[in-house]
Amino acid sequence: MIMIAQNALAPFSDRRGRFSALKTVTAFGLVAPALWMAYEVSIGAWDRPSPSVNLLIQTGYWAIWFLLLSLAVTPFRRIFRRSGLIAVRRMVGLAGLAYTLAHLVSYAAVKLWDLGVILRDLSTPLILVGWLSLFGLIALGVTSFDAAIRRMGSRAWNRLHYLVYPVTALAILHFLLSPATIAGVAFTFSGLFFWLMAWRLLNRYRLAERPVALFGLALGAALFTALFEALWLWAYQGTRAPGGGSPLATLALNVDPEWWGIVGLSPTWKVLLAGLGVALAAALWQRTGLYARGREAGPPRAWTGRLVLTLGGAALGAFAGLALNPPPAPDPLAGLDFGDSIFLAPVGPAVPAETDWARIAGIAAAGAIGAAGGFGLGVLADRRTRRILAPTLMPTPAPDGRAG
Ligand code: HEM
């Protein structure tokens, strides 16, 4: 009974059964992309070329984001002295596995569930590398529970879980091997992965918390991204690359605002901004008393937990309301005159859409129901869990009568 209560509320409570705002916010954040995908599919926004193709792409992206995020937990714990962040690492890693499994299902759907085709695909490096990464992820996932740690012993468990580095590298390699990867997020992933690995090297030399070292790391990661992108595209994509097969031309695109207008900010700049953001945040945070004391978040207050769950419930409810009352989805391009614009920017004045009050009321009602549900869950997580788990939380009396 206790185990069931503990498991059911695990995403919302810490090991001692107390409500955890951090875990709750993280759980909502991990589920949010899945809800967004369900919504996009439900309103038919992903019908072109097909929902499964769009799901294949998006689940793949989110799987890698969550793997990288799980690798970022240790650096953030150290840099900001927030050791409590460890509580969400397993959740984030498992979310990476869940999105990968959804990716596999989308892939099977794209291949019309034809096992023969799926097996034949194994002969392409792209797919083979994907499978290798998936097998590694499954090994990490099934051994991520406390029982496995106890059975394996922490030494063997730690050794096995070093697999997370090659598994993430293989996932990024899998993305890079796609013939469609001629720019963009695959290189941002590569640069961020470099940052995460190089940070661990800095950590060996006890430099990993210093803002100056983090500034240097940001510059190094950006430089790596620029060079890696230019060389990878030159070696793997040849003339299909945006630079036309010349690494120098690819490098030059990083400082070409016209190119940014087409594909957005290049990976090099994104990695630089992310790295500088961490260094700057570290420099500011380390001046605060919170860092100096290395203070852990105190015991969560009941109102924090309830507020987080109420807002989360409201967001989920509104989202469900939105999915149940999808906006009319006419062809977004119908009736628009694009003139000679290559960016498909419509010409002429925008016509304001009519306000659909009934739809808004439906969404608000669903939001209110969600908020009430979230509040109820908060009360449950705060009070009942603690009561149910109270026997397990009682300090064990020592033989001499003192609490042990
Ligand atoms: C069972 C193993 C896997 C299979 C069969 C598979 C299959 C595929 C296929 C067919 C594509 C499209 C390639 C293209 O358009 O050229 C793709 C893309 C992708 N996959 Fe996988 N994959 C697997 C594992 C993984 C894993 C483990 C991850 C990440 C953790 C991942 C992340 C991605 C990403 C980010 C993309 C790129 C999406 C895009 O085209 O923009 N895949 N995968």
Short mmCIF file of C-alpha atoms and ligand atoms in Angstrom, two decimals:
data_model
loop_
_atom_site.label_atom_id
_atom_site.label_comp_id
_atom_site.label_asym_id
_atom_site.label_seq_id
_atom_site.Cartn_x
_atom_site.Cartn_y
_atom_site.Cartn_z
CA MET A 1 0.00 0.00 0.00
CA ILE A 2 2.76 2.36 1.00
CA MET A 3 4.75 1.41 -2.08
CA ILE A 4 1.74 2.09 -4.32
CA ALA A 5 1.17 5.53 -2.80
CA GLN A 6 4.85 6.29 -3.06
CA ASN A 7 5.03 5.25 -6.73
CA ALA A 8 1.83 7.01 -7.73
CA LEU A 9 3.07 10.30 -6.34
CA ALA A 10 6.74 9.77 -7.20
CA PRO A 11 6.80 12.53 -9.84
CA PHE A 12 5.50 14.97 -7.25
CA SER A 13 7.27 13.98 -4.05
CA ASP A 14 10.77 13.46 -2.79
CA ARG A 15 12.20 10.25 -1.35
CA ARG A 16 10.70 11.00 2.03
CA GLY A 17 7.25 11.49 0.58
CA ARG A 18 7.27 15.28 0.95
CA PHE A 19 5.85 17.38 -1.85
CA SER A 20 8.60 18.51 -4.25
CA ALA A 21 7.90 21.64 -6.29
CA LEU A 22 11.06 21.02 -8.35
CA LYS A 23 9.98 17.50 -9.33
CA THR A 24 6.46 18.64 -10.08
CA VAL A 25 7.53 21.50 -12.36
CA THR A 26 9.98 19.16 -14.07
CA ALA A 27 7.32 16.49 -14.58
CA PHE A 28 5.00 19.02 -16.24
CA GLY A 29 7.88 20.30 -18.38
CA LEU A 30 8.71 16.78 -19.55
CA VAL A 31 5.13 15.99 -20.49
CA ALA A 32 4.50 19.36 -22.18
CA PRO A 33 6.13 18.50 -25.56
CA ALA A 34 4.04 15.31 -25.78
CA LEU A 35 0.85 17.31 -25.14
CA TRP A 36 1.89 19.89 -27.70
CA MET A 37 2.52 17.12 -30.27
CA ALA A 38 -0.87 15.53 -29.52
CA TYR A 39 -2.48 18.93 -30.03
CA GLU A 40 -0.70 19.59 -33.33
CA VAL A 41 -1.75 16.15 -34.62
CA SER A 42 -5.34 16.61 -33.37
CA ILE A 43 -5.88 19.85 -35.29
CA GLY A 44 -4.35 18.41 -38.44
CA ALA A 45 -1.39 20.83 -38.37
CA TRP A 46 0.98 17.94 -39.04
CA ASP A 47 -0.91 16.33 -41.89
CA ARG A 48 1.72 17.45 -44.38
CA PRO A 49 3.52 15.25 -45.33
CA SER A 50 1.99 13.03 -42.59
CA PRO A 51 1.58 13.07 -38.77
CA SER A 52 3.99 10.14 -38.35
CA VAL A 53 6.77 11.90 -40.29
CA ASN A 54 6.37 15.05 -38.18
CA LEU A 55 6.21 12.95 -35.01
CA LEU A 56 9.39 11.12 -36.06
CA ILE A 57 11.21 14.44 -36.34
CA GLN A 58 9.85 16.05 -33.17
CA THR A 59 10.19 13.01 -30.90
CA GLY A 60 13.78 12.66 -32.09
CA TYR A 61 14.54 16.29 -31.21
CA TRP A 62 12.97 16.07 -27.77
CA ALA A 63 14.71 12.77 -26.99
CA ILE A 64 18.09 14.42 -27.57
CA TRP A 65 17.12 17.60 -25.68
CA PHE A 66 16.23 15.53 -22.63
CA LEU A 67 19.39 13.43 -22.84
CA LEU A 68 21.45 16.63 -22.95
CA LEU A 69 19.42 18.09 -20.09
CA SER A 70 20.09 15.00 -17.96
CA LEU A 71 23.81 15.50 -18.63
CA ALA A 72 23.48 19.16 -17.63
CA VAL A 73 22.20 18.30 -14.14
CA THR A 74 25.66 17.65 -12.68
CA PRO A 75 27.23 20.87 -14.06
CA PHE A 76 24.29 22.93 -12.82
CA ARG A 77 24.39 21.29 -9.41
CA ARG A 78 28.03 22.21 -9.06
CA ILE A 79 28.07 25.64 -10.69
CA PHE A 80 25.05 26.90 -8.73
CA ARG A 81 25.54 24.69 -5.67
CA ARG A 82 22.05 23.25 -6.02
CA SER A 83 22.68 19.64 -5.10
CA GLY A 84 18.91 19.08 -4.80
CA LEU A 85 18.74 19.05 -8.63
CA ILE A 86 19.85 15.41 -8.50
CA ALA A 87 16.23 14.57 -7.62
CA VAL A 88 15.14 15.18 -11.23
CA ARG A 89 18.00 13.60 -13.18
CA ARG A 90 16.42 10.16 -13.44
CA MET A 91 13.08 11.63 -14.51
CA VAL A 92 14.70 13.66 -17.28
CA GLY A 93 16.70 10.66 -18.54
CA LEU A 94 13.62 8.44 -18.52
CA ALA A 95 11.73 11.12 -20.47
CA GLY A 96 14.54 10.92 -23.08
CA LEU A 97 13.91 7.17 -23.32
CA ALA A 98 10.13 7.64 -23.54
CA TYR A 99 10.44 10.12 -26.43
CA THR A 100 12.88 7.76 -28.16
CA LEU A 101 10.36 4.92 -27.91
CA ALA A 102 7.71 7.24 -29.39
CA HIS A 103 10.26 8.02 -32.13
CA LEU A 104 10.58 4.30 -32.83
CA VAL A 105 6.80 3.91 -33.04
CA SER A 106 6.59 6.89 -35.47
CA TYR A 107 9.35 5.30 -37.53
CA ALA A 108 7.46 1.99 -37.69
CA ALA A 109 4.33 3.93 -38.72
CA VAL A 110 6.26 5.73 -41.46
CA LYS A 111 7.42 2.32 -42.68
CA LEU A 112 3.79 1.12 -42.57
CA TRP A 113 4.70 -1.43 -39.86
CA ASP A 114 6.49 -3.55 -42.46
CA LEU A 115 9.00 -5.64 -40.48
CA GLY A 116 10.85 -6.64 -43.66
CA VAL A 117 11.52 -3.00 -44.55
CA ILE A 118 12.48 -2.18 -40.95
CA LEU A 119 15.03 -5.02 -40.91
CA ARG A 120 16.38 -4.07 -44.32
CA ASP A 121 16.86 -0.47 -43.12
CA LEU A 122 19.37 -1.77 -40.57
CA SER A 123 21.96 -1.86 -43.34
CA THR A 124 22.08 1.96 -43.46
CA PRO A 125 24.50 3.60 -41.01
CA LEU A 126 21.83 6.16 -39.96
CA ILE A 127 19.42 3.48 -38.76
CA LEU A 128 22.08 1.15 -37.32
CA VAL A 129 23.49 3.95 -35.17
CA GLY A 130 19.94 4.84 -34.06
CA TRP A 131 19.33 1.26 -32.90
CA LEU A 132 22.66 1.13 -31.04
CA SER A 133 21.76 4.32 -29.21
CA LEU A 134 18.30 2.98 -28.40
CA PHE A 135 19.67 -0.31 -26.97
CA GLY A 136 22.06 1.67 -24.75
CA LEU A 137 19.20 3.88 -23.59
CA ILE A 138 17.07 0.85 -22.75
CA ALA A 139 19.94 -0.63 -20.70
CA LEU A 140 20.15 2.66 -18.78
CA GLY A 141 16.38 2.90 -18.36
CA VAL A 142 15.79 -0.60 -16.99
CA THR A 143 18.63 -0.24 -14.49
CA SER A 144 17.65 3.24 -13.35
CA PHE A 145 15.51 2.09 -10.43
CA ASP A 146 16.56 1.81 -6.81
CA ALA A 147 16.13 -1.97 -6.83
CA ALA A 148 18.62 -2.28 -9.74
CA ILE A 149 21.12 -0.04 -7.95
CA ARG A 150 20.83 -2.20 -4.84
CA ARG A 151 21.15 -5.44 -6.80
CA MET A 152 24.09 -4.31 -8.95
CA GLY A 153 26.01 -2.44 -6.28
CA SER A 154 26.83 1.21 -6.80
CA ARG A 155 30.22 0.56 -8.42
CA ALA A 156 28.96 -1.65 -11.23
CA TRP A 157 25.90 0.59 -11.58
CA ASN A 158 28.05 3.70 -11.99
CA ARG A 159 30.22 1.94 -14.53
CA LEU A 160 27.19 0.92 -16.57
CA HIS A 161 25.72 4.39 -16.39
CA TYR A 162 28.80 5.91 -17.99
CA LEU A 163 27.02 4.54 -21.07
CA VAL A 164 24.98 7.73 -21.09
CA TYR A 165 27.89 9.53 -22.81
CA PRO A 166 28.30 7.17 -25.82
CA VAL A 167 24.52 6.75 -26.02
CA THR A 168 24.02 10.52 -26.36
CA ALA A 169 26.94 10.81 -28.79
CA LEU A 170 25.42 8.03 -30.93
CA ALA A 171 22.02 9.74 -30.91
CA ILE A 172 23.61 12.97 -32.17
CA LEU A 173 25.66 11.03 -34.74
CA HIS A 174 22.43 9.37 -35.92
CA PHE A 175 20.94 12.83 -36.51
CA LEU A 176 24.10 14.06 -38.27
CA LEU A 177 23.98 11.05 -40.60
CA SER A 178 20.59 12.09 -41.96
CA PRO A 179 20.96 13.32 -45.55
CA ALA A 180 18.60 16.16 -44.56
CA THR A 181 21.05 17.50 -41.95
CA ILE A 182 22.69 20.28 -43.91
CA ALA A 183 22.45 22.96 -41.20
CA GLY A 184 20.73 23.65 -37.91
CA VAL A 185 19.91 21.91 -34.69
CA ALA A 186 22.12 18.80 -35.11
CA PHE A 187 25.13 21.10 -34.87
CA THR A 188 23.65 22.94 -31.89
CA PHE A 189 23.31 19.53 -30.19
CA SER A 190 26.94 18.74 -31.10
CA GLY A 191 28.17 22.04 -29.64
CA LEU A 192 26.17 21.62 -26.44
CA PHE A 193 27.42 18.04 -26.06
CA PHE A 194 30.98 19.36 -26.45
CA TRP A 195 30.30 21.93 -23.69
CA LEU A 196 28.99 19.20 -21.38
CA MET A 197 31.99 16.95 -21.97
CA ALA A 198 34.56 19.74 -21.75
CA TRP A 199 32.98 20.92 -18.50
CA ARG A 200 33.70 17.49 -17.03
CA LEU A 201 37.32 17.92 -18.06
CA LEU A 202 37.45 21.33 -16.35
CA ASN A 203 35.93 19.68 -13.31
CA ARG A 204 38.93 17.39 -13.02
CA TYR A 205 41.12 20.45 -12.68
CA ARG A 206 38.77 22.03 -10.15
CA LEU A 207 37.97 24.91 -12.50
CA ALA A 208 34.42 23.95 -13.28
CA GLU A 209 32.71 26.48 -11.02
CA ARG A 210 34.79 29.53 -11.93
CA PRO A 211 32.97 32.07 -14.11
CA VAL A 212 36.18 32.91 -15.99
CA ALA A 213 36.67 29.25 -16.91
CA LEU A 214 33.01 29.08 -17.94
CA PHE A 215 33.46 32.11 -20.22
CA GLY A 216 36.43 30.35 -21.81
CA LEU A 217 34.37 27.18 -22.14
CA ALA A 218 31.61 29.13 -23.92
CA LEU A 219 34.10 30.48 -26.47
CA GLY A 220 35.70 27.05 -26.92
CA ALA A 221 32.34 25.34 -27.46
CA ALA A 222 31.31 27.98 -30.03
CA LEU A 223 34.60 27.58 -31.88
CA PHE A 224 34.18 23.80 -31.85
CA THR A 225 30.64 24.15 -33.23
CA ALA A 226 31.75 26.39 -36.11
CA LEU A 227 34.67 24.16 -37.10
CA PHE A 228 32.81 20.90 -36.61
CA GLU A 229 29.87 22.07 -38.72
CA ALA A 230 32.13 23.26 -41.54
CA LEU A 231 34.20 20.07 -41.56
CA TRP A 232 31.30 17.64 -41.13
CA LEU A 233 29.33 19.24 -43.97
CA TRP A 234 32.37 19.28 -46.19
CA ALA A 235 33.18 15.62 -45.48
CA TYR A 236 29.65 14.16 -45.38
CA GLN A 237 27.40 16.37 -47.49
CA GLY A 238 29.86 17.71 -50.06
CA THR A 239 28.29 20.07 -52.55
CA ARG A 240 24.84 19.63 -50.99
CA ALA A 241 26.02 21.70 -48.00
CA PRO A 242 24.93 25.35 -47.85
CA GLY A 243 28.53 26.45 -48.34
CA GLY A 244 28.57 24.55 -51.64
CA GLY A 245 31.20 22.11 -50.36
CA SER A 246 33.73 24.63 -49.10
CA PRO A 247 34.39 24.62 -45.33
CA LEU A 248 35.41 28.28 -45.53
CA ALA A 249 32.13 29.23 -47.16
CA THR A 250 30.23 27.33 -44.44
CA LEU A 251 32.24 29.16 -41.77
CA ALA A 252 31.47 32.49 -43.46
CA LEU A 253 27.72 31.80 -43.27
CA ASN A 254 28.03 32.20 -39.48
CA VAL A 255 28.54 35.91 -39.96
CA ASP A 256 26.13 36.40 -42.84
CA PRO A 257 22.93 38.12 -41.61
CA GLU A 258 21.17 37.26 -44.87
CA TRP A 259 21.67 33.56 -44.08
CA TRP A 260 20.31 34.09 -40.55
CA GLY A 261 17.23 35.60 -42.20
CA ILE A 262 16.69 32.26 -43.93
CA VAL A 263 17.60 29.66 -41.28
CA GLY A 264 17.67 31.73 -38.08
CA LEU A 265 20.70 32.21 -35.84
CA SER A 266 23.38 29.66 -36.69
CA PRO A 267 24.31 26.86 -34.22
CA THR A 268 27.63 28.55 -33.40
CA TRP A 269 25.86 31.64 -32.06
CA LYS A 270 23.29 29.60 -30.19
CA VAL A 271 25.99 27.57 -28.44
CA LEU A 272 27.93 30.76 -27.69
CA LEU A 273 24.87 32.47 -26.22
CA ALA A 274 23.97 29.41 -24.12
CA GLY A 275 27.54 29.11 -22.80
CA LEU A 276 27.84 32.83 -22.06
CA GLY A 277 24.44 32.72 -20.38
CA VAL A 278 25.65 30.01 -17.98
CA ALA A 279 28.90 31.89 -17.28
CA LEU A 280 27.07 35.14 -16.63
CA ALA A 281 24.44 33.45 -14.45
CA ALA A 282 27.27 31.77 -12.49
CA ALA A 283 29.06 35.10 -12.02
CA LEU A 284 25.88 36.74 -10.69
CA TRP A 285 24.62 33.79 -8.65
CA GLN A 286 27.94 33.22 -6.96
CA ARG A 287 27.71 36.73 -5.52
CA THR A 288 24.52 35.92 -3.69
CA GLY A 289 24.28 34.61 -0.15
CA LEU A 290 22.49 31.50 -1.40
CA TYR A 291 25.64 30.36 -3.17
CA ALA A 292 28.00 31.35 -0.36
CA ARG A 293 26.06 29.21 2.07
CA GLY A 294 25.63 26.43 -0.48
CA ARG A 295 22.13 26.30 0.92
CA GLU A 296 19.78 23.50 0.00
CA ALA A 297 16.19 24.39 -0.69
CA GLY A 298 14.49 24.15 2.69
CA PRO A 299 11.56 21.84 3.34
CA PRO A 300 8.88 22.76 0.80
CA ARG A 301 6.05 24.87 2.14
CA ALA A 302 2.57 23.56 1.58
CA TRP A 303 1.47 26.67 -0.33
CA THR A 304 4.36 26.45 -2.85
CA GLY A 305 3.41 22.92 -3.78
CA ARG A 306 -0.26 23.69 -4.07
CA LEU A 307 0.38 26.80 -6.14
CA VAL A 308 2.64 24.91 -8.56
CA LEU A 309 0.14 22.06 -8.94
CA THR A 310 -2.80 24.46 -9.28
CA LEU A 311 -1.08 26.44 -12.04
CA GLY A 312 0.12 23.24 -13.71
CA GLY A 313 -3.39 21.76 -13.48
CA ALA A 314 -4.85 24.95 -14.96
CA ALA A 315 -2.38 24.82 -17.84
CA LEU A 316 -3.12 21.14 -18.51
CA GLY A 317 -6.87 21.75 -18.26
CA ALA A 318 -6.71 24.71 -20.66
CA PHE A 319 -4.61 22.60 -22.97
CA ALA A 320 -7.16 19.78 -22.89
CA GLY A 321 -9.89 22.38 -23.52
CA LEU A 322 -7.94 23.67 -26.49
CA ALA A 323 -7.53 20.16 -27.87
CA LEU A 324 -11.26 19.46 -27.42
CA ASN A 325 -12.21 22.77 -29.07
CA PRO A 326 -9.66 22.97 -31.87
CA PRO A 327 -9.64 26.18 -33.86
CA PRO A 328 -11.05 25.89 -37.35
CA ALA A 329 -8.08 24.88 -39.48
CA PRO A 330 -8.61 26.25 -42.96
CA ASP A 331 -5.74 26.06 -45.41
CA PRO A 332 -3.48 28.74 -43.89
CA LEU A 333 -2.35 29.84 -47.33
CA ALA A 334 -5.80 29.98 -48.94
CA GLY A 335 -6.81 33.36 -50.33
CA LEU A 336 -3.49 35.03 -49.54
CA ASP A 337 -1.47 36.85 -52.11
CA PHE A 338 2.24 36.29 -51.60
CA GLY A 339 3.44 38.50 -54.43
CA ASP A 340 7.11 37.84 -55.16
CA SER A 341 8.07 37.18 -51.52
CA ILE A 342 10.35 34.16 -51.15
CA PHE A 343 9.52 33.96 -47.42
CA LEU A 344 5.81 33.39 -48.04
CA ALA A 345 4.98 36.67 -46.29
CA PRO A 346 1.42 37.61 -47.18
CA VAL A 347 0.92 40.89 -48.99
CA GLY A 348 -1.82 43.32 -47.87
CA PRO A 349 -3.40 44.17 -44.51
CA ALA A 350 -3.98 41.45 -41.91
CA VAL A 351 -7.66 40.64 -41.40
CA PRO A 352 -8.45 40.28 -37.69
CA ALA A 353 -10.04 36.97 -36.79
CA GLU A 354 -13.48 36.95 -35.15
CA THR A 355 -13.50 36.22 -31.41
CA ASP A 356 -15.14 32.87 -30.70
CA TRP A 357 -16.42 33.44 -27.13
CA ALA A 358 -17.99 29.98 -26.76
CA ARG A 359 -14.66 28.38 -27.52
CA ILE A 360 -12.83 30.65 -25.07
CA ALA A 361 -15.41 29.86 -22.35
CA GLY A 362 -14.92 26.11 -22.98
CA ILE A 363 -11.15 26.45 -22.66
CA ALA A 364 -11.48 28.58 -19.48
CA ALA A 365 -13.86 26.02 -17.92
CA ALA A 366 -11.44 23.18 -18.68
CA GLY A 367 -8.64 25.31 -17.19
CA ALA A 368 -10.66 25.87 -14.01
CA ILE A 369 -11.37 22.14 -13.69
CA GLY A 370 -7.66 21.44 -14.18
CA ALA A 371 -6.75 24.04 -11.54
CA ALA A 372 -9.16 22.47 -9.04
CA GLY A 373 -7.73 19.03 -9.82
CA GLY A 374 -4.19 20.33 -9.41
CA PHE A 375 -5.06 21.94 -6.07
CA GLY A 376 -6.62 18.68 -4.89
CA LEU A 377 -3.54 16.75 -5.93
CA GLY A 378 -1.40 19.28 -4.06
CA VAL A 379 -3.37 18.74 -0.88
CA LEU A 380 -3.07 14.99 -1.37
CA ALA A 381 0.66 15.15 -2.03
CA ASP A 382 1.20 17.45 0.96
CA ARG A 383 -0.89 15.82 3.59
CA ARG A 384 -2.03 12.33 2.75
CA THR A 385 1.24 11.08 1.38
CA ARG A 386 2.99 12.24 4.48
CA ARG A 387 0.41 10.55 6.65
CA ILE A 388 0.46 7.33 4.63
CA LEU A 389 4.23 7.28 4.65
CA ALA A 390 4.55 8.45 8.24
CA PRO A 391 5.52 5.00 9.58
CA THR A 392 8.39 4.81 7.09
CA LEU A 393 9.56 8.33 7.96
CA MET A 394 9.62 7.84 11.71
CA PRO A 395 13.16 7.90 13.08
CA THR A 396 14.19 4.43 14.19
CA PRO A 397 14.63 4.35 17.97
CA ALA A 398 18.15 3.45 18.99
CA PRO A 399 18.57 0.65 21.57
CA ASP A 400 19.17 3.19 24.33
CA GLY A 401 15.84 4.88 23.59
CA ARG A 402 17.21 7.90 21.67
CA ALA A 403 16.10 8.45 18.07
CA GLY A 404 18.65 6.97 15.66
C1 HEM B 1 15.44 2.47 -33.08
C2 HEM B 1 16.31 3.26 -33.51
C3 HEM B 1 16.01 4.45 -34.38
C4 HEM B 1 15.45 4.48 -35.63
C5 HEM B 1 14.96 3.30 -36.44
C6 HEM B 1 15.39 5.86 -36.05
C7 HEM B 1 14.91 6.31 -37.26
C8 HEM B 1 15.01 7.59 -37.73
C9 HEM B 1 14.69 8.04 -39.06
C10 HEM B 1 14.18 7.17 -40.19
C11 HEM B 1 14.92 9.36 -39.12
C12 HEM B 1 14.71 10.28 -40.33
C13 HEM B 1 16.01 10.44 -41.03
C14 HEM B 1 15.90 11.35 -42.23
O1 HEM B 1 14.94 12.06 -42.39
O2 HEM B 1 16.84 11.32 -43.01
C15 HEM B 1 15.39 9.76 -37.83
C16 HEM B 1 15.74 11.03 -37.50
C17 HEM B 1 16.09 11.43 -36.24
N1 HEM B 1 16.26 10.64 -35.14
FE1 HEM B 1 16.04 8.65 -35.08
N2 HEM B 1 15.89 6.63 -35.04
C18 HEM B 1 16.29 5.79 -34.02
C19 HEM B 1 16.86 6.17 -32.83
C20 HEM B 1 17.00 7.48 -32.42
C21 HEM B 1 17.45 7.88 -31.12
C22 HEM B 1 17.90 6.91 -30.02
C23 HEM B 1 17.39 9.24 -31.10
C24 HEM B 1 17.71 10.19 -29.98
C25 HEM B 1 17.83 9.87 -28.72
C26 HEM B 1 16.95 9.70 -32.40
C27 HEM B 1 16.83 11.03 -32.78
C28 HEM B 1 16.58 11.42 -34.08
C29 HEM B 1 16.62 12.81 -34.51
C30 HEM B 1 16.93 14.03 -33.67
C31 HEM B 1 16.33 12.81 -35.88
C32 HEM B 1 16.34 13.98 -36.84
C33 HEM B 1 15.01 14.52 -37.13
C34 HEM B 1 15.07 15.37 -38.38
O3 HEM B 1 15.14 14.80 -39.48
O4 HEM B 1 15.11 16.59 -38.27
N3 HEM B 1 16.71 8.59 -33.16
N4 HEM B 1 15.42 8.66 -36.99
#
